[in-house]
Structures are given as structure tokens and as C-alpha cells.
mmCIF file of C-alpha atoms in Angstrom:
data_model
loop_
_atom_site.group_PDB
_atom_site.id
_atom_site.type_symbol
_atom_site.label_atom_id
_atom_site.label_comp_id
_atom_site.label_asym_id
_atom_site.label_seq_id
_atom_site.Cartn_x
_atom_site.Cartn_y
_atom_site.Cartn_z
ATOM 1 C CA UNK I 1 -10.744 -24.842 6.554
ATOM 2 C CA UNK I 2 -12.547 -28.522 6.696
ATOM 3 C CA UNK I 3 -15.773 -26.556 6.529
ATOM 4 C CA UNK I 4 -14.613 -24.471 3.360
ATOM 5 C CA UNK I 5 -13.601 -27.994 2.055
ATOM 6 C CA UNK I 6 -17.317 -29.004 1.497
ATOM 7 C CA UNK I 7 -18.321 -26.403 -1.269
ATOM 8 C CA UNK I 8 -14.783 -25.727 -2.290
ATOM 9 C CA UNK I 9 -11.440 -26.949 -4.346
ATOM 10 C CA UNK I 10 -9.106 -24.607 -2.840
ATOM 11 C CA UNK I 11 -8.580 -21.785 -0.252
ATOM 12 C CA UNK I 12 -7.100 -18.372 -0.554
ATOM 13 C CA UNK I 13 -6.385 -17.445 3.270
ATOM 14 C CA UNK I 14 -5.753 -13.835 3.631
ATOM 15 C CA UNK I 15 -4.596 -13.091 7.486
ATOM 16 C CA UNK I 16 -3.223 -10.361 9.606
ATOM 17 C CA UNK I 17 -0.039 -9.510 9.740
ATOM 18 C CA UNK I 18 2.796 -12.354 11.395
ATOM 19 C CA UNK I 19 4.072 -9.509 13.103
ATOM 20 C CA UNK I 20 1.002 -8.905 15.104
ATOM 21 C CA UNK I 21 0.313 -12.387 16.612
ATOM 22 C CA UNK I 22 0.128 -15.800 16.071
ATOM 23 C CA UNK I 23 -2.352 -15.992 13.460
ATOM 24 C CA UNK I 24 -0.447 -16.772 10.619
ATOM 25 C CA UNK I 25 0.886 -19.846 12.632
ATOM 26 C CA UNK I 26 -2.197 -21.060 13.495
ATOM 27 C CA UNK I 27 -3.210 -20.590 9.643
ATOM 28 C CA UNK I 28 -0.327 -22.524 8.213
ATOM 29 C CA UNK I 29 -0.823 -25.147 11.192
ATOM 30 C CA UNK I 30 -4.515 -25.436 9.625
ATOM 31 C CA UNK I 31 -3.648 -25.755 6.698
ATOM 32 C CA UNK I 32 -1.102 -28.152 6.812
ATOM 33 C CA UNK I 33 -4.088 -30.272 8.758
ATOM 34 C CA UNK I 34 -5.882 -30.724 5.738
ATOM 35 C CA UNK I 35 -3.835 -30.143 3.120
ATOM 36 C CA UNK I 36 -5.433 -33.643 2.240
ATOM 37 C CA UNK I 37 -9.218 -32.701 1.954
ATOM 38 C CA UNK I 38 -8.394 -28.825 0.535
ATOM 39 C CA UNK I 39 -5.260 -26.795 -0.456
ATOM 40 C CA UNK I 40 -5.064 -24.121 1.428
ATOM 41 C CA UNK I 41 -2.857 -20.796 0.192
ATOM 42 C CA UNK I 42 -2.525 -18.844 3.244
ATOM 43 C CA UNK I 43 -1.626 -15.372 2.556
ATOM 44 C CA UNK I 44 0.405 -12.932 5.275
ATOM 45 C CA UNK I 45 -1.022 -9.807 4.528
ATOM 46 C CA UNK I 46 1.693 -7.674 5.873
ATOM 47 C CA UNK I 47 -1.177 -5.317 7.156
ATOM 48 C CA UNK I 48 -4.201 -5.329 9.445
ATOM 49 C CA UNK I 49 -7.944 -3.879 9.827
ATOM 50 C CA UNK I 50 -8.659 -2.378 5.996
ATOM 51 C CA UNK I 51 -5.634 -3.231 4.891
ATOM 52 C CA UNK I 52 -6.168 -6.957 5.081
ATOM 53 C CA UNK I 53 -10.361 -6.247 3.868
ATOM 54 C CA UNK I 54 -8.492 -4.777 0.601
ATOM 55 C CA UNK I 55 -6.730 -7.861 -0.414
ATOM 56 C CA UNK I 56 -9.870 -10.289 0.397
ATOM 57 C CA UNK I 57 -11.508 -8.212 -2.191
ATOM 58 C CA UNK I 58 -8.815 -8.004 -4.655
ATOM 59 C CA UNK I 59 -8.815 -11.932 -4.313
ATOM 60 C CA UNK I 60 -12.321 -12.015 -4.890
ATOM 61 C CA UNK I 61 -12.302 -10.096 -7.348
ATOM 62 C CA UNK I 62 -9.312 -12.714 -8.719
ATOM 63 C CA UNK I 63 -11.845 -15.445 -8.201
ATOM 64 C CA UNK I 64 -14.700 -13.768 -10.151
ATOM 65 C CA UNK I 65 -11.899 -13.358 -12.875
ATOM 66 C CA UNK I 66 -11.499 -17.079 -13.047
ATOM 67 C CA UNK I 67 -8.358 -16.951 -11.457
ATOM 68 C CA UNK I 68 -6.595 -20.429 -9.402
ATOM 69 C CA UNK I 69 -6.224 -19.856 -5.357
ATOM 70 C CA UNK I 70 -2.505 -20.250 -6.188
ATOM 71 C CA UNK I 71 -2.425 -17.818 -8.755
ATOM 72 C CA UNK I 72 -4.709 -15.793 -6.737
ATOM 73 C CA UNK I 73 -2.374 -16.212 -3.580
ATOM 74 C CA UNK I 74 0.512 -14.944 -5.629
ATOM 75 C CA UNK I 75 -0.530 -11.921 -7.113
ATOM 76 C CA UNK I 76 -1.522 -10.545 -3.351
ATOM 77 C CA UNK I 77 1.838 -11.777 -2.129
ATOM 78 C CA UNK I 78 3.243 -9.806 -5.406
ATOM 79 C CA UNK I 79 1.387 -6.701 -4.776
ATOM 80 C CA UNK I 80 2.603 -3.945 -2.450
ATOM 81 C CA UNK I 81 -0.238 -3.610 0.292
ATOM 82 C CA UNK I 82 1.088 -0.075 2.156
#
């Protein structure tokens, strides 16, 4: 996240599922770390492989839109990803 820090305001984490490992720890843990430099929404997608590619594009797609990371962060949590 410190490296997304330099050419950005914000983060939109999207990561596999916290049933299927430890990832989404090790995300929050992250970006708790430098929730000083960047904030950092990190996303449980619920889902892995495609399912996961599908909501990094529908937050790009957000971002292209204009859209905030926490507004962005909310509409995938919103959304039903099955």
C-alpha cells in the first residue's frame, strides 16, 4: 500500500474471500500500517478467481466515474457478487 501511496489519495483493496485464507487479515493489518500516509478501503470480496477480477473492474470503472475509494468500497460491499 506505501507504494500505491506515492501516486495516490486513497486505496480501494479488493481481496479474496476471508473464508479462503488469511488475506483479508493481512490486508486490514496493511492497511491499518499506513492508514497515516494513504486510506486504505479494503474490500472482502466474498468470492475468488473471476469473481474477485469482476469487482476490480466495477471499481474501476467507479473510479473512471469520479467516484471516492469509500464510496467506491461501498457500492462493491453493497452489491451481490454470486
Amino acid at each position: 500500500f506505501r507504494a500505491l501511496a506515492r501516486d495516490h489519495d486513497a486505496v480501494v483493496a479488493v481481496v479474496v474471500s476471508s473464508r479462503l485464507g488469511r488475506v483479508w487479515d493481512a490486508a486490514r493489518a496493511g492497511a491499518e500500517s499506513v492508514a497515516a500516509e494513504v486510506p486504505v478501503a479494503v474490500v472482502d470480496s466474498r468470492s475468488a478467481s473471476m469473481g474477485v477480477g469482476f469487482q476490480a473492474l466495477r471499481a474501476a470503472a467507479l473510479a473512471d466515474e469520479g467516484r471516492d475509494a469509500e464510496t467506491i468500497a461501498a457500492a462493491l460491499r453493497a452489491e451481490e457478487w454470486r
